[in-house]
Coordinates of N, CA and C and ligand atoms in Angstrom, one line a residue:
M1 N 171.0 -1.3 -99.4 CA 170.0 -0.9 -98.3 C 168.6 -0.7 -98.8
T2 N 167.7 -1.4 -98.3 CA 166.3 -1.2 -98.9 C 165.9 0.1 -98.5
K3 N 165.1 0.8 -99.5 CA 164.5 2.1 -99.3 C 162.9 2.0 -99.4
I4 N 162.3 2.6 -98.6 CA 160.8 2.4 -98.7 C 160.2 4.1 -98.8
V5 N 159.0 4.2 -99.3 CA 158.5 5.6 -99.2 C 158.1 5.9 -97.8
L6 N 158.4 7.2 -97.6 CA 158.3 7.9 -96.2 C 157.1 7.7 -95.6
Q7 N 155.9 7.8 -96.4 CA 154.7 7.4 -95.8 C 154.4 6.1 -95.3
K8 N 155.0 5.2 -96.0 CA 155.0 3.8 -95.7 C 155.7 3.5 -94.4
A9 N 156.9 4.3 -94.1 CA 157.7 4.1 -92.9 C 156.8 4.6 -91.8
L10 N 156.2 5.7 -91.9 CA 155.2 6.2 -90.9 C 154.2 5.2 -90.4
A11 N 153.6 4.5 -91.5 CA 152.6 3.6 -91.3 C 153.2 2.3 -90.5
L12 N 154.3 1.9 -91.0 CA 155.0 0.8 -90.4 C 155.2 1.0 -88.9
A13 N 155.5 2.3 -88.6 CA 155.9 2.7 -87.2 C 154.5 2.9 -86.4
G14 N 153.3 2.7 -87.0 CA 152.1 2.8 -86.4 C 151.7 4.2 -86.1
V15 N 152.4 5.2 -86.8 CA 152.0 6.7 -86.4 C 150.7 7.1 -87.0
A16 N 150.5 6.5 -88.2 CA 149.0 6.6 -88.8 C 148.9 5.8 -90.0
S17 N 147.7 5.8 -90.6 CA 147.7 5.0 -91.8 C 148.4 5.6 -93.0
R18 N 148.5 5.0 -94.0 CA 149.5 5.5 -95.0 C 148.9 6.9 -95.5
R19 N 147.6 7.0 -95.6 CA 146.9 8.0 -96.2 C 147.1 9.2 -95.2
R20 N 146.8 8.9 -93.9 CA 146.9 10.2 -92.8 C 148.5 10.5 -92.9
A21 N 149.3 9.6 -93.1 CA 150.8 9.9 -92.8 C 151.1 10.7 -94.1
E22 N 150.6 10.7 -95.3 CA 150.7 11.6 -96.4 C 150.3 13.0 -95.9
G23 N 149.4 13.1 -95.0 CA 148.9 14.5 -94.8 C 149.9 15.0 -93.7
L24 N 150.4 14.1 -92.9 CA 151.5 14.7 -91.8 C 152.6 15.2 -92.7
I25 N 152.9 14.6 -93.8 CA 154.2 14.8 -94.5 C 154.0 16.2 -95.2
T26 N 152.8 16.3 -95.8 CA 152.5 17.5 -96.6 C 152.2 18.8 -95.8
A27 N 151.8 18.5 -94.4 CA 151.6 19.5 -93.4 C 153.0 19.9 -92.8
G28 N 153.9 19.3 -93.2 CA 155.3 19.7 -92.6 C 155.6 19.3 -91.2
R29 N 155.2 18.2 -90.9 CA 155.4 17.6 -89.6 C 156.5 16.5 -89.6
V30 N 157.1 16.3 -90.7 CA 158.1 15.1 -90.7 C 159.4 15.6 -91.2
K31 N 160.4 15.2 -90.5 CA 161.8 15.4 -90.8 C 162.7 14.2 -91.1
V32 N 163.5 14.2 -92.0 CA 164.4 13.2 -92.2 C 165.8 13.6 -92.1
N33 N 166.5 13.0 -91.2 CA 168.0 13.6 -90.8 C 167.9 15.0 -90.6
G34 N 167.0 15.6 -89.9 CA 166.9 16.9 -89.5 C 166.4 17.9 -90.6
Q35 N 166.1 17.4 -91.8 CA 165.6 18.2 -92.9 C 163.9 18.0 -93.0
L36 N 163.3 19.0 -93.1 CA 161.9 19.0 -93.4 C 161.6 18.4 -94.7
V37 N 160.7 17.5 -94.7 CA 160.3 16.6 -96.1 C 158.8 17.0 -96.3
T38 N 158.5 17.6 -97.3 CA 157.0 18.0 -97.5 C 156.5 17.3 -98.7
K39 N 157.5 16.8 -99.6 CA 157.0 16.1 -100.8 C 156.7 14.8 -100.6
L40 N 155.7 14.2 -101.2 CA 155.3 12.8 -101.1 C 156.1 12.1 -102.0
G41 N 156.6 10.7 -101.6 CA 157.4 9.9 -102.5 C 158.8 9.9 -102.1
S42 N 159.4 10.7 -101.2 CA 160.9 10.7 -100.8 C 160.9 9.2 -100.2
R43 N 162.1 8.6 -100.4 CA 162.4 7.4 -99.9 C 163.5 7.3 -98.8
V44 N 163.2 6.4 -97.9 CA 164.1 6.3 -96.7 C 164.6 5.0 -96.3
A45 N 165.6 4.9 -95.7 CA 166.2 3.6 -95.2 C 166.0 3.4 -93.8
L46 N 165.2 2.7 -93.3 CA 164.7 2.5 -91.9 C 165.9 2.4 -91.0
E47 N 167.1 1.7 -91.4 CA 168.2 1.4 -90.5 C 169.1 2.6 -90.4
A48 N 169.1 3.5 -91.6 CA 170.1 4.5 -91.6 C 169.5 5.9 -91.3
D49 N 168.3 6.3 -91.7 CA 167.7 7.6 -91.7 C 167.1 7.9 -90.3
K50 N 167.2 9.1 -89.9 CA 166.5 9.3 -88.6 C 165.2 10.3 -88.9
I51 N 164.2 9.5 -88.7 CA 162.9 10.1 -89.1 C 162.2 10.6 -87.9
T52 N 161.6 11.9 -87.8 CA 160.9 12.3 -86.8 C 159.7 12.9 -87.2
V53 N 158.6 12.7 -86.4 CA 157.2 13.2 -86.5 C 156.9 14.2 -85.4
H54 N 156.5 15.4 -85.6 CA 156.3 16.3 -84.4 C 157.5 16.3 -83.6
G55 N 158.7 16.2 -84.2 CA 160.0 16.3 -83.4 C 160.3 15.0 -82.6
K56 N 159.4 14.0 -82.8 CA 159.7 12.7 -82.0 C 160.2 11.6 -82.9
P57 N 161.3 10.9 -82.6 CA 161.7 9.8 -83.4 C 160.8 8.6 -83.6
L58 N 160.8 8.0 -84.8 CA 159.7 7.0 -85.0 C 160.3 5.8 -84.1
L59 N 159.4 5.1 -83.5 CA 159.5 3.9 -82.6 C 158.9 2.7 -83.6
F60 N 159.8 1.7 -83.7 CA 159.3 0.4 -84.4 C 159.0 -0.5 -83.5
E61 N 157.7 -0.4 -82.8 CA 157.3 -1.3 -81.7 C 156.8 -2.6 -82.6
P62 N 156.9 -3.7 -81.7 CA 156.3 -5.0 -82.4 C 155.0 -4.7 -82.7
K63 N 154.4 -5.4 -83.6 CA 152.9 -5.2 -83.9 C 152.1 -6.1 -83.0
V64 N 151.1 -5.5 -82.4 CA 150.1 -6.4 -81.5 C 148.8 -6.1 -81.9
Y65 N 147.9 -7.1 -81.7 CA 146.5 -7.2 -82.3 C 145.7 -7.8 -81.1
F66 N 144.8 -7.0 -80.7 CA 143.8 -7.5 -79.6 C 142.4 -7.4 -80.1
L67 N 141.5 -8.3 -79.4 CA 140.1 -8.3 -79.7 C 139.4 -8.0 -78.3
L68 N 138.6 -7.0 -78.2 CA 137.9 -6.6 -77.0 C 136.5 -6.9 -77.1
H69 N 135.8 -7.2 -76.1 CA 134.4 -7.3 -76.1 C 133.9 -5.9 -75.4
K70 N 133.7 -5.1 -76.2 CA 133.3 -3.7 -75.7 C 132.0 -3.6 -74.9
P71 N 132.1 -3.1 -73.7 CA 130.7 -3.0 -72.9 C 130.2 -1.7 -73.3
A72 N 128.9 -1.5 -72.9 CA 128.1 -0.2 -73.2 C 128.8 0.8 -72.4
G73 N 128.7 2.1 -72.9 CA 129.0 3.1 -72.1 C 130.5 3.6 -72.3
I74 N 131.3 2.9 -73.1 CA 132.7 3.1 -73.3 C 132.8 3.7 -74.7
V75 N 133.6 4.7 -74.9 CA 133.7 5.4 -76.1 C 134.9 4.5 -77.0
S76 N 134.8 4.6 -78.3 CA 135.6 3.7 -79.1 C 136.6 4.5 -79.8
T77 N 137.1 5.5 -79.3 CA 138.2 6.5 -79.8 C 139.4 6.2 -78.9
A78 N 140.6 6.5 -79.4 CA 141.7 6.3 -78.6 C 141.9 7.2 -77.5
R79 N 141.4 8.4 -77.6 CA 141.3 9.3 -76.6 C 140.0 10.0 -76.5
D80 N 139.5 10.6 -75.4 CA 138.3 11.3 -75.5 C 138.5 12.7 -74.8
D81 N 138.0 13.7 -75.5 CA 138.2 15.0 -75.0 C 137.4 15.4 -74.0
R82 N 136.4 14.5 -73.6 CA 135.5 14.8 -72.4 C 135.9 13.9 -71.3
G83 N 137.1 13.3 -71.6 CA 137.7 12.6 -70.4 C 136.9 11.3 -70.0
R84 N 136.1 10.7 -70.9 CA 135.4 9.4 -70.8 C 136.3 8.3 -71.0
K85 N 136.0 7.2 -70.3 CA 136.8 5.9 -70.5 C 136.7 5.5 -72.0
T86 N 137.8 5.0 -72.6 CA 137.8 4.5 -73.9 C 138.2 3.1 -74.0
V87 N 138.0 2.5 -75.2 CA 138.4 1.1 -75.4 C 139.9 0.8 -75.0
V88 N 140.7 1.8 -75.5 CA 142.1 1.7 -75.2 C 142.5 1.6 -73.6
D89 N 141.7 2.3 -72.8 CA 141.8 1.9 -71.3 C 141.6 0.7 -70.9
L90 N 140.7 0.0 -71.8 CA 140.3 -1.4 -71.2 C 141.4 -2.5 -71.6
V91 N 142.4 -2.1 -72.5 CA 143.4 -3.0 -72.9 C 144.9 -2.6 -72.6
P92 N 145.3 -2.9 -71.4 CA 146.6 -2.3 -71.0 C 147.7 -2.9 -71.8
S93 N 148.6 -1.9 -72.5 CA 149.5 -2.4 -73.3 C 150.5 -1.2 -73.5
K94 N 151.8 -1.7 -73.6 CA 152.7 -0.4 -73.8 C 152.9 -0.1 -75.0
E95 N 152.2 -0.7 -76.0 CA 152.4 -0.2 -77.4 C 151.0 0.8 -77.4
R96 N 151.2 1.7 -78.5 CA 150.3 2.7 -78.8 C 149.1 2.1 -79.5
L97 N 148.1 1.7 -79.0 CA 146.9 1.0 -79.6 C 145.9 2.0 -80.2
V98 N 145.5 1.7 -81.4 CA 144.1 2.4 -81.8 C 143.0 1.5 -82.2
P99 N 141.8 1.9 -81.8 CA 140.7 0.9 -82.4 C 140.5 1.0 -83.8
V100 N 140.2 -0.2 -84.3 CA 140.0 -0.4 -85.8 C 138.5 -0.1 -86.0
G101 N 138.1 1.0 -86.5 CA 136.6 1.5 -86.7 C 136.1 1.8 -85.4
R102 N 134.7 2.0 -85.3 CA 134.0 2.5 -84.2 C 132.8 1.7 -83.9
L103 N 132.4 1.7 -82.7 CA 131.1 1.2 -82.2 C 130.4 2.4 -81.6
D104 N 129.2 2.7 -81.7 CA 128.6 3.8 -80.8 C 128.8 3.5 -79.3
V105 N 128.7 4.5 -78.6 CA 129.1 4.4 -77.1 C 128.1 3.5 -76.4
N106 N 126.9 3.2 -76.9 CA 126.0 2.3 -76.4 C 126.0 0.9 -77.0
S107 N 126.7 0.8 -78.0 CA 126.9 -0.7 -78.6 C 127.8 -1.4 -77.8
T108 N 127.7 -2.7 -77.9 CA 128.9 -3.7 -77.4 C 129.4 -4.5 -78.4
G109 N 130.2 -5.3 -78.0 CA 130.8 -6.4 -78.8 C 132.2 -6.1 -79.4
L110 N 132.5 -6.9 -80.6 CA 133.8 -7.0 -81.0 C 134.4 -5.6 -81.5
I111 N 135.4 -5.3 -81.0 CA 136.3 -4.2 -81.6 C 137.8 -4.7 -81.5
L112 N 138.5 -4.3 -82.6 CA 140.0 -4.8 -82.7 C 140.7 -3.5 -82.2
L113 N 141.9 -3.8 -81.6 CA 142.8 -2.7 -81.3 C 144.3 -3.1 -81.8
T114 N 144.8 -2.3 -82.3 CA 146.3 -2.6 -82.8 C 147.2 -1.4 -82.9
N115 N 148.3 -1.5 -83.1 CA 149.3 -0.4 -83.4 C 149.8 -0.6 -84.9
D116 N 149.2 -1.4 -85.7 CA 149.5 -1.8 -87.1 C 148.6 -0.7 -88.0
G117 N 149.3 0.4 -88.3 CA 148.5 1.4 -89.0 C 148.0 0.9 -90.5
E118 N 148.8 0.1 -91.1 CA 148.5 -0.4 -92.3 C 147.3 -1.2 -92.4
L119 N 147.2 -2.2 -91.4 CA 146.1 -2.9 -91.3 C 144.8 -2.3 -90.8
T120 N 144.8 -1.2 -90.0 CA 143.8 -0.4 -89.5 C 143.2 0.2 -90.8
Y121 N 144.0 0.8 -91.7 CA 143.7 1.4 -92.9 C 142.9 0.4 -93.7
E122 N 143.4 -0.7 -93.9 CA 142.9 -1.7 -94.9 C 141.5 -2.2 -94.3
L123 N 141.4 -2.4 -93.0 CA 140.2 -2.8 -92.4 C 139.0 -1.8 -92.4
T124 N 139.4 -0.5 -92.4 CA 138.5 0.5 -92.3 C 138.0 1.1 -93.7
H125 N 138.9 0.9 -94.7 CA 138.5 1.4 -96.0 C 137.5 0.7 -96.7
P126 N 136.4 1.5 -97.2 CA 135.4 0.9 -97.9 C 135.7 0.0 -99.0
K127 N 136.8 0.2 -99.8 CA 137.1 -0.7 -100.9 C 137.5 -2.0 -100.4
F128 N 137.7 -2.2 -99.2 CA 138.2 -3.6 -98.7 C 136.9 -4.5 -98.5
E129 N 135.8 -3.8 -98.0 CA 134.6 -4.4 -97.8 C 134.6 -5.7 -96.8
H130 N 135.1 -5.5 -95.6 CA 134.9 -6.7 -94.8 C 133.5 -6.6 -94.1
D131 N 133.0 -7.8 -94.2 CA 131.6 -8.0 -93.6 C 131.7 -7.7 -92.0
K132 N 130.6 -7.1 -91.5 CA 130.3 -6.9 -90.1 C 129.1 -7.4 -89.8
E133 N 129.0 -8.4 -88.7 CA 127.8 -8.9 -88.4 C 127.5 -8.5 -87.0
Y134 N 126.2 -8.1 -86.8 CA 125.7 -7.6 -85.6 C 124.4 -8.4 -85.1
E135 N 124.2 -8.4 -83.9 CA 123.0 -9.0 -83.3 C 122.3 -7.8 -82.5
A136 N 121.1 -7.5 -83.0 CA 120.4 -6.5 -82.5 C 119.0 -6.8 -81.8
L137 N 118.7 -6.4 -80.7 CA 117.4 -6.6 -80.0 C 116.5 -5.4 -80.6
I138 N 115.5 -5.6 -81.3 CA 114.7 -4.5 -82.0 C 113.3 -4.5 -81.3
Q139 N 112.8 -3.4 -81.3 CA 111.4 -3.0 -80.9 C 110.6 -2.7 -82.0
V140 N 109.5 -3.6 -82.2 CA 108.6 -3.3 -83.4 C 107.3 -2.8 -83.0
P141 N 106.5 -2.2 -83.8 CA 105.1 -1.9 -83.5 C 104.2 -3.0 -82.8
H142 N 103.5 -2.8 -82.0 CA 102.6 -3.7 -81.2 C 101.9 -4.7 -82.3
D143 N 101.4 -4.1 -83.3 CA 100.4 -4.9 -84.3 C 101.2 -5.7 -85.3
W144 N 102.6 -5.7 -85.2 CA 103.4 -6.6 -86.1 C 103.5 -7.9 -85.7
D145 N 103.2 -8.9 -86.7 CA 103.4 -10.3 -86.3 C 104.8 -10.8 -86.9
K146 N 105.2 -12.1 -86.7 CA 106.5 -12.5 -87.0 C 106.7 -12.2 -88.6
K147 N 105.6 -12.5 -89.4 CA 105.6 -12.4 -90.8 C 106.0 -10.9 -91.3
R148 N 105.3 -10.2 -90.5 CA 105.5 -8.6 -90.9 C 107.0 -8.3 -90.5
V149 N 107.6 -8.8 -89.4 CA 108.9 -8.5 -89.0 C 109.8 -8.9 -90.2
E150 N 109.6 -10.1 -90.6 CA 110.4 -10.8 -91.6 C 110.4 -10.0 -93.0
A151 N 109.2 -9.6 -93.4 CA 109.0 -8.9 -94.6 C 109.7 -7.6 -94.5
A152 N 109.6 -6.9 -93.4 CA 110.4 -5.6 -93.1 C 111.9 -5.8 -93.2
L153 N 112.5 -6.9 -92.6 CA 113.8 -7.1 -92.7 C 114.4 -7.2 -94.1
K154 N 113.5 -8.1 -94.9 CA 113.8 -8.3 -96.4 C 114.2 -7.2 -97.1
K155 N 113.6 -6.0 -96.7 CA 113.9 -4.7 -97.6 C 115.5 -4.3 -97.6
F156 N 116.1 -4.9 -96.5 CA 117.6 -4.7 -96.5 C 118.4 -5.2 -97.7
V157 N 117.8 -6.2 -98.2 CA 118.4 -7.0 -99.4 C 118.5 -6.0 -100.5
H158 N 117.6 -5.0 -100.7 CA 117.8 -4.1 -101.9 C 118.4 -2.7 -101.5
G159 N 118.6 -2.6 -100.2 CA 119.3 -1.2 -99.8 C 118.2 -0.2 -99.4
V160 N 118.2 0.1 -98.2 CA 117.1 1.1 -97.8 C 117.7 2.4 -97.8
R161 N 116.7 3.4 -97.9 CA 117.2 4.8 -97.9 C 117.1 5.3 -96.5
L162 N 118.4 6.0 -96.1 CA 118.6 6.4 -94.7 C 118.5 8.0 -94.7
A163 N 118.9 8.6 -93.5 CA 118.8 9.9 -93.3 C 119.8 10.6 -94.5
H164 N 119.5 11.7 -94.8 CA 120.4 12.6 -95.6 C 120.5 12.1 -97.2
G165 N 119.4 11.2 -97.4 CA 119.3 10.7 -98.8 C 120.2 9.6 -99.1
F166 N 121.1 9.3 -98.1 CA 121.9 8.1 -98.3 C 121.4 6.7 -98.6
K167 N 121.8 5.9 -99.5 CA 121.1 4.5 -99.6 C 122.1 3.5 -99.1
A168 N 121.6 2.7 -98.2 CA 122.6 1.7 -97.7 C 122.8 0.6 -98.7
S169 N 123.9 0.1 -98.9 CA 124.2 -1.1 -99.8 C 123.4 -2.3 -99.4
P170 N 123.2 -3.3 -100.2 CA 122.5 -4.4 -99.6 C 123.0 -5.0 -98.5
A171 N 122.1 -5.5 -97.6 CA 122.5 -6.2 -96.3 C 121.7 -7.4 -96.1
Q172 N 122.2 -8.3 -95.3 CA 121.2 -9.6 -95.0 C 120.9 -9.4 -93.5
A173 N 119.7 -9.7 -93.4 CA 119.1 -9.7 -91.9 C 118.1 -11.0 -91.8
K174 N 118.1 -11.5 -90.6 CA 117.1 -12.4 -90.3 C 116.8 -12.5 -88.8
I175 N 115.6 -13.0 -88.5 CA 115.1 -13.1 -87.0 C 116.0 -14.4 -86.3
L176 N 116.6 -14.1 -85.3 CA 117.2 -15.1 -84.6 C 116.2 -15.8 -83.5
N177 N 115.5 -15.0 -82.8 CA 114.5 -15.5 -81.9 C 113.5 -14.3 -81.5
Q178 N 112.3 -14.6 -81.1 CA 111.4 -13.7 -80.5 C 111.5 -13.5 -79.1
K179 N 111.7 -12.4 -78.6 CA 112.0 -12.1 -77.1 C 110.6 -12.0 -76.3
S180 N 109.8 -11.1 -76.9 CA 108.5 -10.9 -76.3 C 107.5 -10.6 -77.6
N181 N 106.4 -10.0 -77.2 CA 105.3 -9.9 -78.3 C 105.9 -8.8 -79.3
D182 N 106.7 -7.7 -78.8 CA 107.1 -6.9 -79.8 C 108.6 -6.6 -79.9
R183 N 109.3 -7.6 -79.3 CA 110.8 -7.5 -79.3 C 111.4 -8.8 -79.9
Y184 N 112.4 -8.5 -80.9 CA 113.0 -9.7 -81.6 C 114.5 -9.4 -81.6
W185 N 115.2 -10.6 -81.4 CA 116.7 -10.5 -81.7 C 116.8 -10.8 -83.2
V186 N 117.5 -9.9 -83.9 CA 117.8 -10.2 -85.2 C 119.3 -10.2 -85.6
S187 N 119.6 -10.9 -86.6 CA 121.1 -10.8 -87.1 C 121.2 -9.9 -88.4
I188 N 122.2 -9.0 -88.4 CA 122.4 -8.2 -89.5 C 123.8 -8.2 -90.1
T189 N 123.9 -8.4 -91.3 CA 125.3 -8.4 -91.9 C 125.5 -7.3 -92.8
L190 N 126.5 -6.3 -92.6 CA 126.7 -5.4 -93.5 C 127.9 -5.3 -94.1
H191 N 128.1 -4.7 -95.4 CA 129.3 -4.8 -96.0 C 130.0 -3.4 -96.1
E192 N 129.4 -2.5 -95.4 CA 129.9 -1.1 -95.3 C 129.7 -0.8 -93.8
G193 N 130.2 0.6 -93.4 CA 130.2 0.8 -91.8 C 130.0 2.2 -91.8
R194 N 128.9 2.8 -92.1 CA 128.7 4.2 -91.8 C 128.1 4.4 -90.4
K195 N 128.2 5.6 -90.0 CA 127.9 6.1 -88.6 C 126.6 5.7 -88.3
H196 N 126.2 5.0 -87.0 CA 124.9 4.6 -86.8 C 124.2 3.8 -87.7
Q197 N 124.8 3.1 -88.6 CA 124.1 2.5 -89.9 C 123.1 1.6 -89.4
V198 N 123.4 0.6 -88.5 CA 122.4 -0.4 -88.1 C 121.1 0.4 -87.5
R199 N 121.5 1.2 -86.6 CA 120.3 1.9 -85.8 C 119.4 2.7 -87.0
Q200 N 120.1 3.4 -88.0 CA 119.3 4.0 -89.0 C 118.6 3.1 -89.9
M201 N 119.2 1.9 -90.2 CA 118.4 0.9 -91.1 C 117.2 0.4 -90.3
I202 N 117.3 0.1 -89.0 CA 116.2 -0.4 -88.3 C 115.2 0.6 -88.2
N203 N 115.5 1.9 -88.1 CA 114.5 3.0 -87.9 C 113.9 3.1 -89.3
S204 N 114.6 2.8 -90.3 CA 114.0 3.0 -91.7 C 112.8 2.0 -91.9
I205 N 112.8 1.0 -91.2 CA 111.6 0.0 -91.3 C 110.5 0.3 -90.3
G206 N 110.6 1.3 -89.5 CA 109.5 1.6 -88.6 C 109.8 0.7 -87.4
A207 N 111.0 0.4 -87.0 CA 111.3 -0.3 -85.7 C 112.5 0.6 -85.1
S208 N 112.9 0.1 -83.9 CA 114.1 0.8 -83.2 C 114.9 -0.2 -82.5
V209 N 116.2 0.2 -82.3 CA 117.3 -0.8 -81.7 C 117.2 -0.5 -80.1
V210 N 117.1 -1.6 -79.5 CA 117.1 -1.5 -77.9 C 118.6 -1.9 -77.4
E211 N 119.1 -2.8 -78.2 CA 120.6 -3.3 -77.9 C 121.1 -3.6 -79.1
L212 N 122.6 -3.4 -79.3 CA 123.2 -3.7 -80.4 C 124.6 -4.4 -80.1
K213 N 124.9 -5.4 -80.7 CA 126.1 -5.9 -80.4 C 126.9 -6.5 -81.7
R214 N 128.2 -6.2 -81.9 CA 128.8 -6.7 -83.1 C 129.5 -8.0 -82.7
V215 N 129.2 -9.1 -83.6 CA 129.6 -10.4 -83.2 C 130.8 -11.0 -84.2
R216 N 130.9 -10.2 -85.3 CA 132.0 -10.7 -86.3 C 132.5 -9.4 -87.1
M217 N 133.7 -9.4 -87.4 CA 134.2 -8.6 -88.4 C 135.1 -9.4 -89.3
G218 N 134.8 -9.4 -90.5 CA 135.5 -10.3 -91.5 C 135.6 -11.7 -90.9
P219 N 136.9 -12.2 -90.8 CA 137.0 -13.6 -90.4 C 137.0 -13.8 -89.0
I220 N 136.9 -12.6 -88.2 CA 137.2 -12.7 -86.7 C 135.9 -12.8 -85.9
N221 N 135.7 -13.7 -85.2 CA 134.5 -13.8 -84.4 C 134.7 -13.5 -82.9
L222 N 133.6 -12.9 -82.3 CA 133.6 -12.6 -80.9 C 133.8 -13.8 -80.0
G223 N 132.9 -14.8 -80.6 CA 132.9 -16.1 -79.7 C 132.4 -15.8 -78.3
D224 N 132.8 -16.6 -77.3 CA 132.3 -16.4 -76.0 C 133.2 -15.5 -75.0
L225 N 134.0 -14.8 -75.8 CA 134.7 -13.8 -74.8 C 133.8 -13.0 -74.0
A226 N 133.9 -12.8 -72.7 CA 133.1 -12.2 -71.7 C 133.2 -10.7 -72.0
I227 N 132.0 -10.0 -71.6 CA 131.9 -8.6 -71.8 C 133.0 -7.9 -71.0
G228 N 133.7 -7.0 -71.6 CA 134.9 -6.1 -70.9 C 136.2 -6.8 -71.0
K229 N 136.3 -8.2 -71.4 CA 137.5 -8.9 -71.5 C 138.2 -8.7 -72.9
Y230 N 139.4 -9.0 -73.0 CA 140.2 -8.8 -74.2 C 141.1 -10.0 -74.4
R231 N 141.5 -10.3 -75.6 CA 142.5 -11.4 -75.8 C 143.4 -10.9 -77.0
P232 N 144.7 -11.5 -77.1 CA 145.3 -11.1 -78.3 C 144.8 -12.0 -79.4
L233 N 144.9 -11.6 -80.7 CA 144.4 -12.5 -81.9 C 145.5 -13.4 -82.0
T234 N 145.1 -14.6 -82.5 CA 146.0 -15.7 -82.7 C 146.7 -15.4 -84.0
E235 N 147.8 -16.2 -84.3 CA 148.7 -15.9 -85.6 C 147.7 -16.1 -86.8
A236 N 146.8 -17.3 -86.6 CA 146.1 -17.6 -87.7 C 145.0 -16.6 -88.1
E237 N 144.5 -15.9 -86.9 CA 143.5 -14.9 -87.2 C 144.2 -13.6 -87.7
I238 N 145.4 -13.4 -87.4 CA 146.1 -12.1 -88.1 C 146.3 -12.5 -89.6
K239 N 146.7 -13.6 -89.9 CA 147.0 -14.1 -91.3 C 145.6 -13.8 -92.0
L240 N 144.6 -14.3 -91.5 CA 143.2 -14.3 -92.1 C 142.8 -12.7 -92.4
L241 N 143.2 -11.9 -91.5 CA 142.8 -10.4 -91.6 C 143.7 -9.8 -92.7
K242 N 145.0 -10.2 -93.0 CA 145.7 -9.6 -93.9 C 145.6 -10.2 -95.3
Ligands
URA301 N1 125.8 0.5 -86.5 C1 125.3 1.4 -85.4 O1 124.2 1.9 -85.7 N2 126.0 1.3 -84.4 C2 127.2 0.8 -84.1 O2 127.8 0.8 -83.1 C3 127.6 -0.1 -85.1 C4 126.8 -0.1 -86.3

């Protein structure tokens, strides 16, 4: 009988990422065959051992993967303590979905939802460095011409300094088109994902974000999926992500 470490079993069941599962174990929330297990590294057989978390048996649901085009005004957590609508509410599924990473409430675009805890961990951990590509409508000072905007965006290549002394890692940015005298659509590709990062980067060059949309995460593109709509990922896309 194959045995796997307990934290991996929890992650496979979609309870949490492997790292969070370790926290659940050491906090005394996990029992195996009725016995509390708080030491990491215990091994279990999925077919034979009865594992519970918070007293509830593990459920091995099939893994599901969805791509949602998030509208503005929707929060990207699994639950909201203020009762606001979340991205999970927009993707009806009997599986317990969690969003992979975050988008600000006012941002739109690509967000993945899955019950695959391992994949969620890998896609959100900085060491895996999946590119994230955004399109932003930015407002620049009235006296900036196109050349000045281009020069400002070039600063991202060296990594700009943001709030709290944090330095953004190098990112690529370019103008897509000019919308009006002082508004431009720009494309920005990041290799990390800190809170409000694009907004902070744009602020650091003396401009501001009017609209922000994520169009790609690693190998997955938003494409022409309409706003508020979702679709399952294809087998090929799931393979690429893993
Ligand atoms: N950067 C931001 O500032 N906001 C987002 O929602 C995503 C990236």
